[in-house]
XYZ file of C-alpha atoms in Angstrom:
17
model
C 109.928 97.532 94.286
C 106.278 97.229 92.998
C 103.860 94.454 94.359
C 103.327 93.586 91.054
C 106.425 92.465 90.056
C 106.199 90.150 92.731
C 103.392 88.671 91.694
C 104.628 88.334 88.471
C 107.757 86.251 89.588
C 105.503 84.198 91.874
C 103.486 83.128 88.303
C 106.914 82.868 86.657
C 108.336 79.997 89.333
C 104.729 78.453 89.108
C 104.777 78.291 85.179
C 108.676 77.107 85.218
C 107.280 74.681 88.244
């Protein structure tokens, strides 16, 4: 797994937050 698509979850929960 990338680092990236972590960090694009991360801003998905924030957004959907």
């Amino acid at each position: 797994m990338t680092p990236k698509l972590h960090i694009i979850i991360f801003l998905y929960c924030e957004l959907n937050l």
